[in-house]
Tab-separated table of C-alpha atoms and ligand atoms in Angstrom:
chain	number	residue	atom	x	y	z
A	5	MET	CA	8.169	13.389	22.036
A	6	GLU	CA	6.243	12.825	25.912
A	7	LYS	CA	3.464	10.232	26.300
A	8	LEU	CA	0.599	10.098	26.196
A	9	ASN	CA	-1.592	9.981	28.941
A	10	GLY	CA	-4.542	8.349	29.422
A	11	ILE	CA	-5.532	6.396	26.358
A	12	LYS	CA	-8.255	4.363	26.051
A	13	ALA	CA	-8.665	3.900	22.405
A	14	ALA	CA	-7.010	3.081	19.548
A	15	LEU	CA	-9.056	3.861	15.610
A	16	ILE	CA	-7.053	1.776	12.983
A	17	ASP	CA	-7.385	1.887	9.369
A	18	MET	CA	-7.520	-1.671	7.535
A	19	ASP	CA	-5.739	-1.904	4.257
A	20	GLY	CA	-2.199	-0.542	3.997
A	21	THR	CA	-2.448	-0.736	7.504
A	22	LEU	CA	-3.752	-3.787	9.127
A	23	TYR	CA	-3.801	-6.069	5.445
A	24	ASP	CA	-0.987	-5.484	2.666
A	25	SER	CA	-4.053	-4.603	0.384
A	26	MET	CA	-3.352	-1.892	-2.078
A	27	PRO	CA	-1.271	-3.208	-4.615
A	28	ASN	CA	-4.230	-5.300	-5.578
A	29	HIS	CA	-6.812	-2.317	-5.276
A	30	ALA	CA	-4.797	-0.634	-7.614
A	31	ARG	CA	-4.569	-2.949	-10.006
A	32	ALA	CA	-8.728	-4.325	-9.308
A	33	TRP	CA	-8.942	-0.102	-9.961
A	34	MET	CA	-6.977	0.225	-13.260
A	35	GLU	CA	-8.578	-3.032	-14.396
A	36	VAL	CA	-12.368	-1.354	-13.566
A	37	CYS	CA	-10.831	1.880	-15.789
A	38	ARG	CA	-9.878	0.074	-18.515
A	39	HIS	CA	-13.623	-1.508	-18.889
A	40	ALA	CA	-15.085	1.777	-18.441
A	41	GLY	CA	-12.137	3.731	-20.210
A	42	LEU	CA	-11.501	5.983	-17.683
A	43	LYS	CA	-8.259	7.418	-17.409
A	44	ALA	CA	-6.112	6.650	-14.474
A	45	ARG	CA	-2.779	5.522	-13.204
A	46	GLU	CA	-1.832	3.181	-9.956
A	47	ALA	CA	-0.432	5.436	-7.799
A	48	ASP	CA	-3.425	8.173	-8.491
A	49	PHE	CA	-4.711	5.274	-6.321
A	50	PHE	CA	-2.387	5.696	-3.565
A	51	LEU	CA	-3.404	9.061	-3.579
A	52	LEU	CA	-7.017	8.262	-3.135
A	53	GLU	CA	-7.023	5.302	-0.640
A	54	GLY	CA	-9.097	6.031	2.475
A	55	SER	CA	-11.413	7.259	-0.169
A	56	THR	CA	-14.594	5.449	-0.678
A	57	GLY	CA	-15.530	3.987	-4.258
A	58	ALA	CA	-18.702	5.827	-4.332
A	59	ASN	CA	-16.372	8.554	-4.309
A	60	THR	CA	-13.254	6.965	-6.441
A	61	ILE	CA	-15.308	6.411	-9.409
A	62	ASN	CA	-16.871	10.347	-8.674
A	63	LEU	CA	-14.127	11.251	-9.073
A	64	LEU	CA	-12.068	9.304	-12.002
A	65	THR	CA	-15.340	10.220	-14.079
A	66	ARG	CA	-15.041	13.823	-14.290
A	67	ARG	CA	-11.450	14.018	-15.305
A	68	SER	CA	-11.877	11.197	-17.615
A	69	LEU	CA	-15.655	12.467	-18.342
A	70	GLY	CA	-16.223	16.057	-17.368
A	71	ARG	CA	-19.399	14.989	-16.238
A	72	ASP	CA	-20.464	13.457	-12.058
A	73	ALA	CA	-20.548	9.245	-12.270
A	74	THR	CA	-24.708	8.493	-11.685
A	75	GLU	CA	-25.461	6.532	-8.840
A	76	ALA	CA	-25.507	3.596	-11.524
A	77	GLU	CA	-22.041	3.740	-13.212
A	78	LYS	CA	-21.568	4.176	-8.333
A	79	ALA	CA	-23.314	1.348	-7.178
A	80	ASP	CA	-21.410	-1.075	-11.052
A	81	LEU	CA	-18.581	-0.496	-10.787
A	82	TYR	CA	-17.894	-0.343	-7.416
A	83	ALA	CA	-19.028	-3.940	-6.974
A	84	LEU	CA	-16.637	-4.366	-10.545
A	85	LYS	CA	-14.577	-3.577	-9.064
A	86	CYS	CA	-14.664	-5.735	-6.086
A	87	ARG	CA	-15.129	-8.904	-8.135
A	88	TYR	CA	-11.328	-7.866	-9.479
A	89	PHE	CA	-10.287	-7.558	-5.816
A	90	ALA	CA	-11.367	-10.352	-5.029
A	91	ALA	CA	-9.217	-12.229	-7.871
A	92	GLN	CA	-6.478	-10.817	-6.818
A	93	PRO	CA	-4.223	-13.168	-4.959
A	94	PRO	CA	-4.687	-13.364	-1.340
A	95	VAL	CA	-3.358	-10.448	0.486
A	96	ALA	CA	-1.455	-10.962	3.576
A	97	VAL	CA	-0.965	-9.475	7.345
A	98	MET	CA	0.815	-6.331	7.165
A	99	SER	CA	4.027	-7.145	8.585
A	100	GLY	CA	3.742	-5.624	12.855
A	101	ALA	CA	-0.044	-5.568	12.676
A	102	ARG	CA	-1.269	-8.578	14.721
A	103	ARG	CA	1.715	-7.940	17.228
A	104	LEU	CA	0.399	-3.868	17.089
A	105	ILE	CA	-3.348	-4.628	18.522
A	106	ASP	CA	-1.613	-7.443	21.102
A	107	GLU	CA	0.159	-4.539	22.294
A	108	LEU	CA	-2.151	-2.017	22.593
A	109	HIS	CA	-4.589	-5.246	24.279
A	110	ARG	CA	-2.000	-5.279	26.564
A	111	ARG	CA	-2.003	-2.075	27.770
A	112	GLY	CA	-5.923	-2.006	27.818
A	113	ILE	CA	-6.742	-0.280	25.148
A	114	ILE	CA	-9.243	-1.015	23.136
A	115	THR	CA	-9.037	-1.417	19.434
A	116	VAL	CA	-12.182	0.335	16.477
A	117	LEU	CA	-11.736	-1.102	12.594
A	118	VAL	CA	-12.240	2.662	11.265
A	119	THR	CA	-11.868	1.773	7.106
A	120	GLY	CA	-13.940	3.539	4.413
A	121	SER	CA	-13.692	0.451	2.872
A	122	GLY	CA	-16.965	-1.851	2.095
A	123	GLN	CA	-15.545	-5.355	0.808
A	124	ASN	CA	-16.198	-8.251	2.317
A	125	THR	CA	-13.016	-9.422	0.915
A	126	LEU	CA	-11.481	-8.574	3.640
A	127	LEU	CA	-13.859	-7.480	6.304
A	128	ASP	CA	-14.543	-11.063	6.319
A	129	ARG	CA	-11.041	-11.867	7.202
A	130	LEU	CA	-11.104	-9.753	10.313
A	131	GLU	CA	-12.364	-11.943	13.189
A	132	SER	CA	-9.520	-14.516	12.097
A	133	ASP	CA	-6.696	-12.674	11.802
A	134	PHE	CA	-7.041	-10.993	14.755
A	135	PRO	CA	-9.061	-12.354	17.302
A	136	GLY	CA	-11.547	-10.513	18.752
A	137	ALA	CA	-9.910	-7.124	18.418
A	138	PHE	CA	-12.376	-5.639	15.704
A	139	PRO	CA	-16.217	-7.163	16.234
A	140	PRO	CA	-18.935	-5.862	14.468
A	141	GLU	CA	-20.019	-3.155	16.655
A	142	ARG	CA	-16.188	-1.671	17.322
A	143	ARG	CA	-16.311	-0.723	13.008
A	144	VAL	CA	-16.322	1.343	10.649
A	145	THR	CA	-16.343	1.127	7.216
A	146	SER	CA	-18.745	2.860	4.501
A	147	ARG	CA	-21.814	1.661	5.129
A	148	ASN	CA	-21.606	3.764	8.184
A	149	VAL	CA	-20.852	6.675	7.166
A	150	SER	CA	-22.649	9.307	3.755
A	151	ARG	CA	-19.220	11.101	4.265
A	152	GLY	CA	-15.917	9.740	3.535
A	153	LYS	CA	-12.785	10.266	4.462
A	154	PRO	CA	-10.443	13.223	4.513
A	155	ALA	CA	-13.838	14.942	6.349
A	156	PRO	CA	-13.481	13.865	10.270
A	157	ASP	CA	-16.845	12.003	10.406
A	158	PRO	CA	-15.207	7.957	10.030
A	159	TYR	CA	-12.719	8.663	12.660
A	160	GLN	CA	-15.767	10.482	14.811
A	161	HIS	CA	-17.467	7.808	14.064
A	162	GLY	CA	-15.529	5.811	15.792
A	163	LEU	CA	-14.789	7.645	18.888
A	164	GLU	CA	-18.661	7.246	19.134
A	165	LEU	CA	-18.208	3.053	19.641
A	166	ALA	CA	-15.238	3.694	21.494
A	167	GLY	CA	-17.385	5.631	23.976
A	168	VAL	CA	-14.177	7.601	24.411
A	169	SER	CA	-13.364	11.123	24.031
A	170	ALA	CA	-10.724	13.125	21.253
A	171	ASP	CA	-8.170	13.029	23.949
A	172	ARG	CA	-8.360	9.188	25.366
A	173	ALA	CA	-7.670	8.434	21.441
A	174	ILE	CA	-5.167	7.295	18.868
A	175	ALA	CA	-5.576	6.923	15.410
A	176	ILE	CA	-3.049	4.972	13.555
A	177	ASP	CA	-3.775	5.477	9.203
A	178	ASN	CA	-1.107	4.872	6.217
A	179	ALA	CA	-2.433	7.361	3.577
A	180	PRO	CA	-3.083	11.255	3.635
A	181	LEU	CA	-6.409	11.168	3.253
A	182	GLY	CA	-6.705	8.506	6.912
A	183	THR	CA	-4.601	11.136	8.225
A	184	GLN	CA	-6.472	14.302	7.710
A	185	SER	CA	-9.498	12.892	8.207
A	186	ALA	CA	-8.410	11.547	11.786
A	187	ARG	CA	-6.217	14.957	12.066
A	188	ALA	CA	-9.912	16.896	11.502
A	189	ALA	CA	-11.875	14.730	14.177
A	190	GLY	CA	-9.133	16.290	17.171
A	191	ILE	CA	-7.496	12.676	17.151
A	192	PHE	CA	-3.538	12.437	17.728
A	193	THR	CA	-2.927	10.759	14.117
A	194	VAL	CA	0.310	7.885	13.867
A	195	GLY	CA	0.649	8.077	10.458
A	196	VAL	CA	2.858	4.601	9.401
A	197	VAL	CA	4.145	4.416	6.440
A	198	THR	CA	3.480	0.788	4.118
A	199	GLY	CA	3.960	1.701	0.354
A	200	PRO	CA	4.426	4.649	-1.984
A	201	ILE	CA	3.852	7.203	0.105
A	202	GLU	CA	6.117	8.500	2.423
A	203	ALA	CA	6.634	10.355	5.337
A	204	SER	CA	6.460	13.928	4.332
A	205	ASP	CA	3.263	13.767	2.798
A	206	LEU	CA	2.095	11.886	6.349
A	207	LEU	CA	3.132	14.588	8.184
A	208	THR	CA	2.130	18.096	5.720
A	209	ASN	CA	-1.237	16.031	6.250
A	210	GLY	CA	-1.939	15.820	9.689
A	211	ALA	CA	0.506	13.160	11.318
A	212	ASP	CA	1.548	14.077	14.592
A	213	ILE	CA	4.385	11.391	14.530
A	214	VAL	CA	4.550	8.966	11.602
A	215	TYR	CA	7.019	5.635	11.395
A	216	ALA	CA	8.735	3.917	8.684
A	217	SER	CA	6.293	0.765	8.627
A	218	MET	CA	4.366	-1.207	11.169
A	219	THR	CA	6.362	-2.966	13.430
A	220	GLU	CA	8.357	0.775	14.272
A	221	CYS	CA	5.060	1.688	15.281
A	222	ALA	CA	4.607	-1.733	17.067
A	223	ASP	CA	8.264	-0.673	18.388
A	224	ALA	CA	7.406	3.070	19.645
A	225	LEU	CA	4.791	2.549	21.907
A	226	PRO	CA	6.628	2.394	25.310
A	227	GLN	CA	7.340	4.673	24.043
A	228	LEU	CA	4.664	7.004	23.113
A	229	LEU	CA	2.348	5.567	25.231
B	312	CA	CA1	-5.927	2.558	4.067
């Protein structure tokens, strides 16, 4: 493929992209569902990945109980989910993620976090795991946007924080709702396969190119940029 010219910013997803955290999220959500009597399978949470907690709870409630979740239920069940997640075994940095970030910085490309998460368990680790890469003023979390992925809002807000237009940025995300969001914001979208979601699912949901891992993505950067 042709190289992308003049890229100034990389907008990067967190769970399943920077951190190998999706299995823990899925297990924590399953515990919430058992507690609240909501029907779900672990695979659901990989497909819903990138959505805000409130949206996920609303969807599960509609599916199981045929009504919307109340604001109190959204708040209570998300707090419960955060507790269950924090109690899971420690999450590892995704293999290849540090090298990818270093390679971007070496090329003078600034990095911005674009996550649907609002969980401190991982947000609080970013600075020690990726020093200088995602300072608080370059983070989009569930607290900054009301419409989460797949709406364009999170990635659009990321562009604003980076101070660049869509044609000067790339997005890196591992989930269909994330690649949809980035594409809807008009950004060249790099999909990475890091779990059960397949490359074809990312390509049909907005990814312009897909790599089989973060390591492969890091290796391919010189050909892409
Ligand atoms: Ca993700």
